[in-house]
Amino acid sequence: MTAPDISFEFFPPQNLEASFRLWDTVQTLAPMDPRFVSVTYGAGGTTRDLTRDAVATLHKSSGLNVAAHLTCVNASKAETLAIADQFAAAGVTDIVALRGDPPKGEGQFTPHADGFANSVELIEALAATDKFNIHVGAYPDIHPEAQNAQADIDWLKRKLDAGANEALTQFFFEAETFFRFRDACAKAGIDKQITPGILPIENWKGARNFARRCGTTIPKWVEDAFDKATRDGREDLLATAICTELCSDLIDGGVDKLHFYTLNRPELTRDVCHALGVVPKVDLQNVA
Ligand code: FAD
């Protein structure tokens, strides 16, 4: 099995303790030489300044290629593009461009009066600046707001045709789900990179709730396995095994890039990466 190219997603820290945890996560995972790491943008645009600061600090201090998430929520076009400009000024070349989820308590996305109406408009505006490599979200289990699977894929094609270079998927539990999606994308004429998003399950209850919220199908065998593992106090072992098997099946099916949702907890992601043959790259000059 050839080791995959990997990338890691972090969220911006909200307090000092969380800052240390993020730094720990970066220290643990950076030696695995990720293609890029990305920093999320809080739902409703709530972490705008934190995301900007975390992206700039990580970029400057870690030497990693840092991708900044950016959404259309709660901001005018001018404000959103000003943030993108700040990312560019900090040396950031990669953006994960999203419509975004509304703030907590608001059921559906409502565009700002002077804002981007949807992700395609945001992507077009970012592409017009000619400053960024643009990544977008994709949904193998179908986005809850999509009319149907085909409409979801047609919309993804519009996002990629608008100037995005790569799709990063929402997490899913079975490799077949991704393969079906990849085939349907190819059939729709999508020929750009589609990278599976992988969630190592650090906390089953939290992952299950998150999956339900974003429409990710939870197979019964996964529910049953976690019920037993929770009862027997071996959730971590199961999570590592399930995640490694999923990644290994994806690689066997031709996938060569994986994007890990780390939730700023590095251990499981590190263990899975090691099991897949992604090992720390030791700089020999530093060893001498
Ligand atoms: P879109 O793909 O634009 O829309 C979602 C779906 O709605 C589409 O798949 C399509 O089926 C339908 N749709 C929307 N508009 C139209 C239209 N005009 N015509 C037809 N169909 C339409 N959220 C955050 O708040 N911050 C983050 O940092 C963040 N990071 C993420 C990273 C990844 C890799 C992924 C997959 C998701 C992330 N999200 C984040 C969640 C994301 O914001 C939500 O899933 C949101 O509901 C959709 O954003 P999108 O850009 O993918 O939307």
Tab-separated table of C-alpha atoms and ligand atoms in Angstrom:
chain	number	residue	atom	x	y	z
A	1	MET	CA	0.000	0.000	0.000
A	2	THR	CA	1.432	3.390	-0.986
A	3	ALA	CA	1.210	5.950	1.831
A	4	PRO	CA	-1.300	8.695	0.982
A	5	ASP	CA	-0.737	12.450	0.857
A	6	ILE	CA	-2.443	13.897	3.887
A	7	SER	CA	-3.844	17.184	5.130
A	8	PHE	CA	-5.195	18.158	8.544
A	9	GLU	CA	-8.046	20.414	9.655
A	10	PHE	CA	-7.885	22.403	12.893
A	11	PHE	CA	-10.233	24.872	14.530
A	12	PRO	CA	-9.066	28.207	15.939
A	13	PRO	CA	-8.506	28.292	19.728
A	14	GLN	CA	-10.936	30.339	21.845
A	15	ASN	CA	-8.765	30.632	24.964
A	16	LEU	CA	-5.237	30.138	26.237
A	17	GLU	CA	-5.663	26.464	27.107
A	18	ALA	CA	-7.072	25.769	23.658
A	19	SER	CA	-4.115	27.610	22.112
A	20	PHE	CA	-1.716	25.233	23.837
A	21	ARG	CA	-3.791	22.278	22.661
A	22	LEU	CA	-3.674	23.500	19.055
A	23	TRP	CA	0.066	24.015	19.293
A	24	ASP	CA	0.468	20.496	20.702
A	25	THR	CA	-1.634	19.142	17.844
A	26	VAL	CA	0.503	20.958	15.287
A	27	GLN	CA	3.735	19.740	16.911
A	28	THR	CA	2.476	16.143	16.831
A	29	LEU	CA	1.174	16.166	13.258
A	30	ALA	CA	3.506	18.571	11.422
A	31	PRO	CA	6.379	16.054	11.183
A	32	MET	CA	4.129	13.946	8.935
A	33	ASP	CA	4.694	16.549	6.230
A	34	PRO	CA	1.064	17.380	5.372
A	35	ARG	CA	0.191	18.791	1.945
A	36	PHE	CA	-1.548	21.578	3.867
A	37	VAL	CA	-3.332	22.219	7.143
A	38	SER	CA	-6.569	24.191	7.305
A	39	VAL	CA	-8.220	26.358	9.940
A	40	THR	CA	-12.012	26.494	10.172
A	41	TYR	CA	-14.221	29.570	10.314
A	42	GLY	CA	-16.816	29.363	13.102
A	43	ALA	CA	-20.458	28.824	12.186
A	44	GLY	CA	-22.073	32.180	11.538
A	45	GLY	CA	-18.654	33.757	11.013
A	46	THR	CA	-18.185	33.747	14.790
A	47	THR	CA	-14.429	33.150	14.778
A	48	ARG	CA	-13.504	35.604	12.018
A	49	ASP	CA	-10.649	37.306	13.926
A	50	LEU	CA	-9.531	34.116	15.675
A	51	THR	CA	-9.343	32.285	12.342
A	52	ARG	CA	-7.347	35.127	10.791
A	53	ASP	CA	-4.922	35.223	13.734
A	54	ALA	CA	-4.558	31.423	13.958
A	55	VAL	CA	-3.929	31.176	10.206
A	56	ALA	CA	-1.309	33.955	10.246
A	57	THR	CA	0.463	32.600	13.364
A	58	LEU	CA	0.507	29.015	12.099
A	59	HIS	CA	1.744	30.126	8.695
A	60	LYS	CA	4.564	32.188	10.217
A	61	SER	CA	5.656	29.834	12.972
A	62	SER	CA	5.138	26.331	11.582
A	63	GLY	CA	6.307	26.713	7.999
A	64	LEU	CA	3.289	24.633	6.942
A	65	ASN	CA	1.072	25.496	3.989
A	66	VAL	CA	-2.006	26.848	5.812
A	67	ALA	CA	-5.407	26.997	4.118
A	68	ALA	CA	-7.929	29.449	5.575
A	69	HIS	CA	-11.626	28.566	5.632
A	70	LEU	CA	-13.890	31.448	4.606
A	71	THR	CA	-17.702	31.576	4.546
A	72	CYS	CA	-20.331	34.000	3.197
A	73	VAL	CA	-22.290	34.147	6.460
A	74	ASN	CA	-23.043	37.465	8.185
A	75	ALA	CA	-20.721	39.615	6.098
A	76	SER	CA	-20.961	41.886	3.076
A	77	LYS	CA	-19.024	41.050	-0.079
A	78	ALA	CA	-16.562	43.842	0.725
A	79	GLU	CA	-15.972	42.518	4.257
A	80	THR	CA	-15.502	38.950	3.028
A	81	LEU	CA	-13.049	40.000	0.320
A	82	ALA	CA	-11.190	42.200	2.820
A	83	ILE	CA	-10.632	39.105	4.973
A	84	ALA	CA	-9.388	37.204	1.925
A	85	ASP	CA	-7.002	40.121	1.269
A	86	GLN	CA	-5.707	39.851	4.834
A	87	PHE	CA	-5.076	36.136	4.296
A	88	ALA	CA	-3.181	36.898	1.084
A	89	ALA	CA	-1.146	39.612	2.829
A	90	ALA	CA	-0.175	37.031	5.484
A	91	GLY	CA	1.189	34.802	2.710
A	92	VAL	CA	-1.771	32.407	2.567
A	93	THR	CA	-2.315	30.886	-0.877
A	94	ASP	CA	-5.087	28.370	-0.122
A	95	ILE	CA	-8.707	29.050	0.832
A	96	VAL	CA	-11.501	26.609	1.658
A	97	ALA	CA	-14.446	28.604	0.275
A	98	LEU	CA	-17.849	27.784	1.742
A	99	ARG	CA	-21.325	29.166	1.923
A	100	GLY	CA	-21.246	28.257	5.604
A	101	ASP	CA	-23.790	27.310	8.213
A	102	PRO	CA	-25.999	29.953	9.816
A	103	PRO	CA	-25.425	31.009	13.445
A	104	LYS	CA	-26.877	28.667	16.107
A	105	GLY	CA	-30.649	28.958	16.368
A	106	GLU	CA	-31.120	30.203	12.786
A	107	GLY	CA	-32.570	27.396	10.733
A	108	GLN	CA	-31.387	28.317	7.278
A	109	PHE	CA	-28.778	30.370	5.491
A	110	THR	CA	-29.958	33.879	4.686
A	111	PRO	CA	-27.526	35.957	2.658
A	112	HIS	CA	-26.345	39.284	4.107
A	113	ALA	CA	-28.074	42.165	2.276
A	114	ASP	CA	-24.772	43.099	0.571
A	115	GLY	CA	-23.230	39.660	0.812
A	116	PHE	CA	-22.544	36.713	-1.469
A	117	ALA	CA	-25.791	34.869	-2.124
A	118	ASN	CA	-24.127	31.464	-2.297
A	119	SER	CA	-20.792	29.659	-2.479
A	120	VAL	CA	-20.523	29.927	-6.279
A	121	GLU	CA	-20.549	33.736	-6.067
A	122	LEU	CA	-17.833	33.633	-3.388
A	123	ILE	CA	-15.691	31.241	-5.426
A	124	GLU	CA	-16.033	33.401	-8.562
A	125	ALA	CA	-14.934	36.489	-6.627
A	126	LEU	CA	-11.961	34.697	-5.051
A	127	ALA	CA	-10.940	33.189	-8.392
A	128	ALA	CA	-11.065	36.664	-9.990
A	129	THR	CA	-8.353	37.853	-7.559
A	130	ASP	CA	-6.024	35.213	-9.009
A	131	LYS	CA	-4.388	34.883	-5.579
A	132	PHE	CA	-5.698	31.589	-4.286
A	133	ASN	CA	-5.825	27.868	-4.740
A	134	ILE	CA	-9.510	27.271	-3.908
A	135	HIS	CA	-10.924	24.208	-2.133
A	136	VAL	CA	-14.668	23.603	-1.658
A	137	GLY	CA	-16.915	21.279	0.348
A	138	ALA	CA	-18.565	18.147	-1.121
A	139	TYR	CA	-21.100	15.721	0.319
A	140	PRO	CA	-20.900	11.969	-0.457
A	141	ASP	CA	-23.949	11.359	1.784
A	142	ILE	CA	-25.786	14.304	0.121
A	143	HIS	CA	-26.065	17.729	1.767
A	144	PRO	CA	-29.299	18.001	3.819
A	145	GLU	CA	-30.415	20.999	1.710
A	146	ALA	CA	-29.886	19.286	-1.653
A	147	GLN	CA	-32.995	18.417	-3.666
A	148	ASN	CA	-31.443	15.070	-4.530
A	149	ALA	CA	-28.063	13.417	-5.135
A	150	GLN	CA	-27.812	14.584	-8.747
A	151	ALA	CA	-28.665	18.204	-7.868
A	152	ASP	CA	-25.956	18.112	-5.198
A	153	ILE	CA	-23.356	16.907	-7.708
A	154	ASP	CA	-24.498	19.435	-10.339
A	155	TRP	CA	-23.980	22.176	-7.720
A	156	LEU	CA	-20.519	20.823	-6.882
A	157	LYS	CA	-19.659	20.980	-10.593
A	158	ARG	CA	-20.749	24.617	-10.659
A	159	LYS	CA	-18.452	25.351	-7.708
A	160	LEU	CA	-15.491	23.689	-9.428
A	161	ASP	CA	-16.279	25.329	-12.786
A	162	ALA	CA	-16.425	28.699	-10.982
A	163	GLY	CA	-12.706	28.404	-10.268
A	164	ALA	CA	-12.182	25.926	-7.426
A	165	ASN	CA	-9.373	23.403	-7.767
A	166	GLU	CA	-10.308	20.696	-5.289
A	167	ALA	CA	-13.262	19.354	-3.295
A	168	LEU	CA	-12.833	18.172	0.302
A	169	THR	CA	-15.672	15.918	1.388
A	170	GLN	CA	-17.762	15.787	4.518
A	171	PHE	CA	-16.912	12.704	6.579
A	172	PHE	CA	-18.624	9.364	5.929
A	173	PHE	CA	-18.382	5.889	7.417
A	174	GLU	CA	-17.973	3.470	4.493
A	175	ALA	CA	-15.575	3.560	1.545
A	176	GLU	CA	-18.418	2.491	-0.791
A	177	THR	CA	-20.171	5.796	-0.053
A	178	PHE	CA	-17.148	7.678	-1.371
A	179	PHE	CA	-16.656	5.403	-4.396
A	180	ARG	CA	-20.305	5.817	-5.439
A	181	PHE	CA	-19.945	9.587	-5.096
A	182	ARG	CA	-16.645	9.637	-7.025
A	183	ASP	CA	-18.212	7.635	-9.865
A	184	ALA	CA	-21.245	9.938	-9.996
A	185	CYS	CA	-18.944	12.992	-10.085
A	186	ALA	CA	-16.944	11.492	-12.958
A	187	LYS	CA	-20.198	10.764	-14.799
A	188	ALA	CA	-21.193	14.417	-14.367
A	189	GLY	CA	-17.924	15.498	-16.012
A	190	ILE	CA	-16.073	16.481	-12.826
A	191	ASP	CA	-12.377	15.842	-13.346
A	192	LYS	CA	-10.846	17.811	-10.465
A	193	GLN	CA	-9.400	16.375	-7.265
A	194	ILE	CA	-11.986	15.028	-4.795
A	195	THR	CA	-10.345	14.326	-1.458
A	196	PRO	CA	-12.152	12.233	1.167
A	197	GLY	CA	-12.640	13.930	4.543
A	198	ILE	CA	-11.866	11.537	7.406
A	199	LEU	CA	-13.144	11.912	10.956
A	200	PRO	CA	-11.203	9.847	13.498
A	201	ILE	CA	-13.886	9.277	16.133
A	202	GLU	CA	-12.447	10.671	19.334
A	203	ASN	CA	-15.860	10.833	20.997
A	204	TRP	CA	-18.622	8.571	19.690
A	205	LYS	CA	-21.550	10.514	21.172
A	206	GLY	CA	-20.287	13.771	19.688
A	207	ALA	CA	-19.549	12.193	16.295
A	208	ARG	CA	-23.000	10.572	16.185
A	209	ASN	CA	-24.744	13.865	16.939
A	210	PHE	CA	-22.631	15.672	14.367
A	211	ALA	CA	-23.367	12.981	11.745
A	212	ARG	CA	-27.116	13.301	12.389
A	213	ARG	CA	-26.932	17.088	12.059
A	214	CYS	CA	-25.118	17.030	8.749
A	215	GLY	CA	-26.995	14.136	7.162
A	216	THR	CA	-24.178	11.567	7.280
A	217	THR	CA	-25.579	8.030	7.248
A	218	ILE	CA	-24.525	5.970	10.262
A	219	PRO	CA	-24.425	2.249	9.381
A	220	LYS	CA	-26.002	-0.047	11.962
A	221	TRP	CA	-22.782	-2.049	12.339
A	222	VAL	CA	-20.970	1.120	13.410
A	223	GLU	CA	-23.675	1.940	15.998
A	224	ASP	CA	-23.526	-1.623	17.357
A	225	ALA	CA	-19.739	-1.729	17.455
A	226	PHE	CA	-19.497	1.568	19.352
A	227	ASP	CA	-22.265	0.541	21.770
A	228	LYS	CA	-20.238	-2.539	22.732
A	229	ALA	CA	-16.900	-0.712	22.775
A	230	THR	CA	-18.344	2.019	25.005
A	231	ARG	CA	-19.715	-0.618	27.366
A	232	ASP	CA	-16.295	-2.311	27.517
A	233	GLY	CA	-14.216	0.870	27.721
A	234	ARG	CA	-12.345	0.356	24.439
A	235	GLU	CA	-13.738	3.149	22.267
A	236	ASP	CA	-10.257	4.354	21.295
A	237	LEU	CA	-9.182	0.934	20.015
A	238	LEU	CA	-12.340	0.598	17.929
A	239	ALA	CA	-12.055	4.157	16.614
A	240	THR	CA	-8.469	3.556	15.488
A	241	ALA	CA	-9.373	0.245	13.844
A	242	ILE	CA	-12.476	1.577	12.058
A	243	CYS	CA	-10.720	4.680	10.795
A	244	THR	CA	-7.636	2.765	9.629
A	245	GLU	CA	-9.805	0.225	7.771
A	246	LEU	CA	-11.803	2.992	6.098
A	247	CYS	CA	-8.623	4.763	4.931
A	248	SER	CA	-7.041	1.499	3.822
A	249	ASP	CA	-10.156	0.586	1.771
A	250	LEU	CA	-10.101	4.051	0.185
A	251	ILE	CA	-6.424	3.682	-0.730
A	252	ASP	CA	-7.072	0.214	-2.177
A	253	GLY	CA	-9.754	1.859	-4.293
A	254	GLY	CA	-7.292	4.347	-5.778
A	255	VAL	CA	-7.476	7.254	-3.324
A	256	ASP	CA	-4.101	8.944	-2.826
A	257	LYS	CA	-5.054	11.970	-0.703
A	258	LEU	CA	-6.861	12.104	2.650
A	259	HIS	CA	-8.043	15.119	4.677
A	260	PHE	CA	-8.302	14.497	8.435
A	261	TYR	CA	-10.721	16.366	10.713
A	262	THR	CA	-8.471	16.396	13.789
A	263	LEU	CA	-10.744	18.400	16.147
A	264	ASN	CA	-7.405	19.571	17.614
A	265	ARG	CA	-6.875	16.104	19.138
A	266	PRO	CA	-3.840	14.636	17.415
A	267	GLU	CA	-3.430	11.146	18.902
A	268	LEU	CA	-5.957	9.155	16.866
A	269	THR	CA	-5.068	10.904	13.625
A	270	ARG	CA	-1.374	10.264	14.300
A	271	ASP	CA	-1.981	6.566	15.043
A	272	VAL	CA	-4.086	6.101	11.913
A	273	CYS	CA	-1.494	7.899	9.777
A	274	HIS	CA	1.262	5.699	11.180
A	275	ALA	CA	-0.801	2.580	10.442
A	276	LEU	CA	-1.160	3.790	6.841
A	277	GLY	CA	2.594	4.162	6.489
A	278	VAL	CA	2.693	7.941	6.888
A	279	VAL	CA	5.653	8.338	9.197
A	280	PRO	CA	7.378	11.427	10.583
A	281	LYS	CA	9.925	12.879	8.191
A	282	VAL	CA	13.052	13.357	10.269
A	283	ASP	CA	15.274	16.164	9.124
A	284	LEU	CA	18.705	14.508	9.182
A	285	GLN	CA	20.427	17.857	9.655
A	286	ASN	CA	18.549	18.283	12.929
A	287	VAL	CA	19.466	14.816	14.131
A	288	ALA	CA	23.213	15.334	13.618
B	1	FAD	P1	-22.920	24.684	-0.886
B	1	FAD	O1	-22.264	23.511	-1.514
B	1	FAD	O2	-22.882	25.940	-1.632
B	1	FAD	O3	-24.443	24.365	-0.542
B	1	FAD	C1	-24.791	23.184	0.175
B	1	FAD	C2	-25.752	22.354	-0.645
B	1	FAD	O4	-26.973	23.082	-0.815
B	1	FAD	C3	-25.205	22.070	-2.015
B	1	FAD	O5	-24.484	20.865	-1.997
B	1	FAD	C4	-26.431	22.071	-2.874
B	1	FAD	O6	-26.997	20.803	-2.909
B	1	FAD	C5	-27.394	23.008	-2.157
B	1	FAD	N1	-27.379	24.360	-2.709
B	1	FAD	C6	-26.949	25.494	-2.093
B	1	FAD	N2	-27.179	26.576	-2.864
B	1	FAD	C7	-27.753	26.117	-3.995
B	1	FAD	C8	-28.216	26.753	-5.176
B	1	FAD	N3	-28.188	28.085	-5.329
B	1	FAD	N4	-28.746	25.969	-6.150
B	1	FAD	C9	-28.822	24.630	-5.999
B	1	FAD	N5	-28.402	23.972	-4.896
B	1	FAD	C10	-27.871	24.708	-3.910
B	1	FAD	N6	-18.874	25.497	8.025
B	1	FAD	C11	-18.449	26.607	8.673
B	1	FAD	O7	-19.286	27.402	9.148
B	1	FAD	N7	-17.115	26.875	8.838
B	1	FAD	C12	-16.151	26.078	8.320
B	1	FAD	O8	-14.952	26.349	8.463
B	1	FAD	C13	-16.549	24.903	7.596
B	1	FAD	N8	-15.643	24.064	7.024
B	1	FAD	C14	-16.075	23.017	6.258
B	1	FAD	C15	-15.109	22.238	5.570
B	1	FAD	C16	-15.515	21.178	4.761
B	1	FAD	C17	-14.464	20.372	4.027
B	1	FAD	C18	-16.906	20.863	4.627
B	1	FAD	C19	-17.349	19.729	3.761
B	1	FAD	C20	-17.857	21.620	5.310
B	1	FAD	C21	-17.453	22.714	6.113
B	1	FAD	N9	-18.381	23.534	6.778
B	1	FAD	C22	-17.959	24.647	7.476
B	1	FAD	C23	-19.817	23.202	6.736
B	1	FAD	C24	-20.523	23.960	5.610
B	1	FAD	O9	-20.484	25.343	5.859
B	1	FAD	C25	-21.968	23.489	5.553
B	1	FAD	O10	-22.041	22.172	5.126
B	1	FAD	C26	-22.887	24.388	4.733
B	1	FAD	O11	-24.236	24.022	5.012
B	1	FAD	C27	-22.666	24.266	3.253
B	1	FAD	O12	-21.555	24.971	2.818
B	1	FAD	P2	-21.023	24.709	1.284
B	1	FAD	O13	-20.118	25.796	0.887
B	1	FAD	O14	-20.514	23.346	1.146
B	1	FAD	O15	-22.406	24.930	0.567
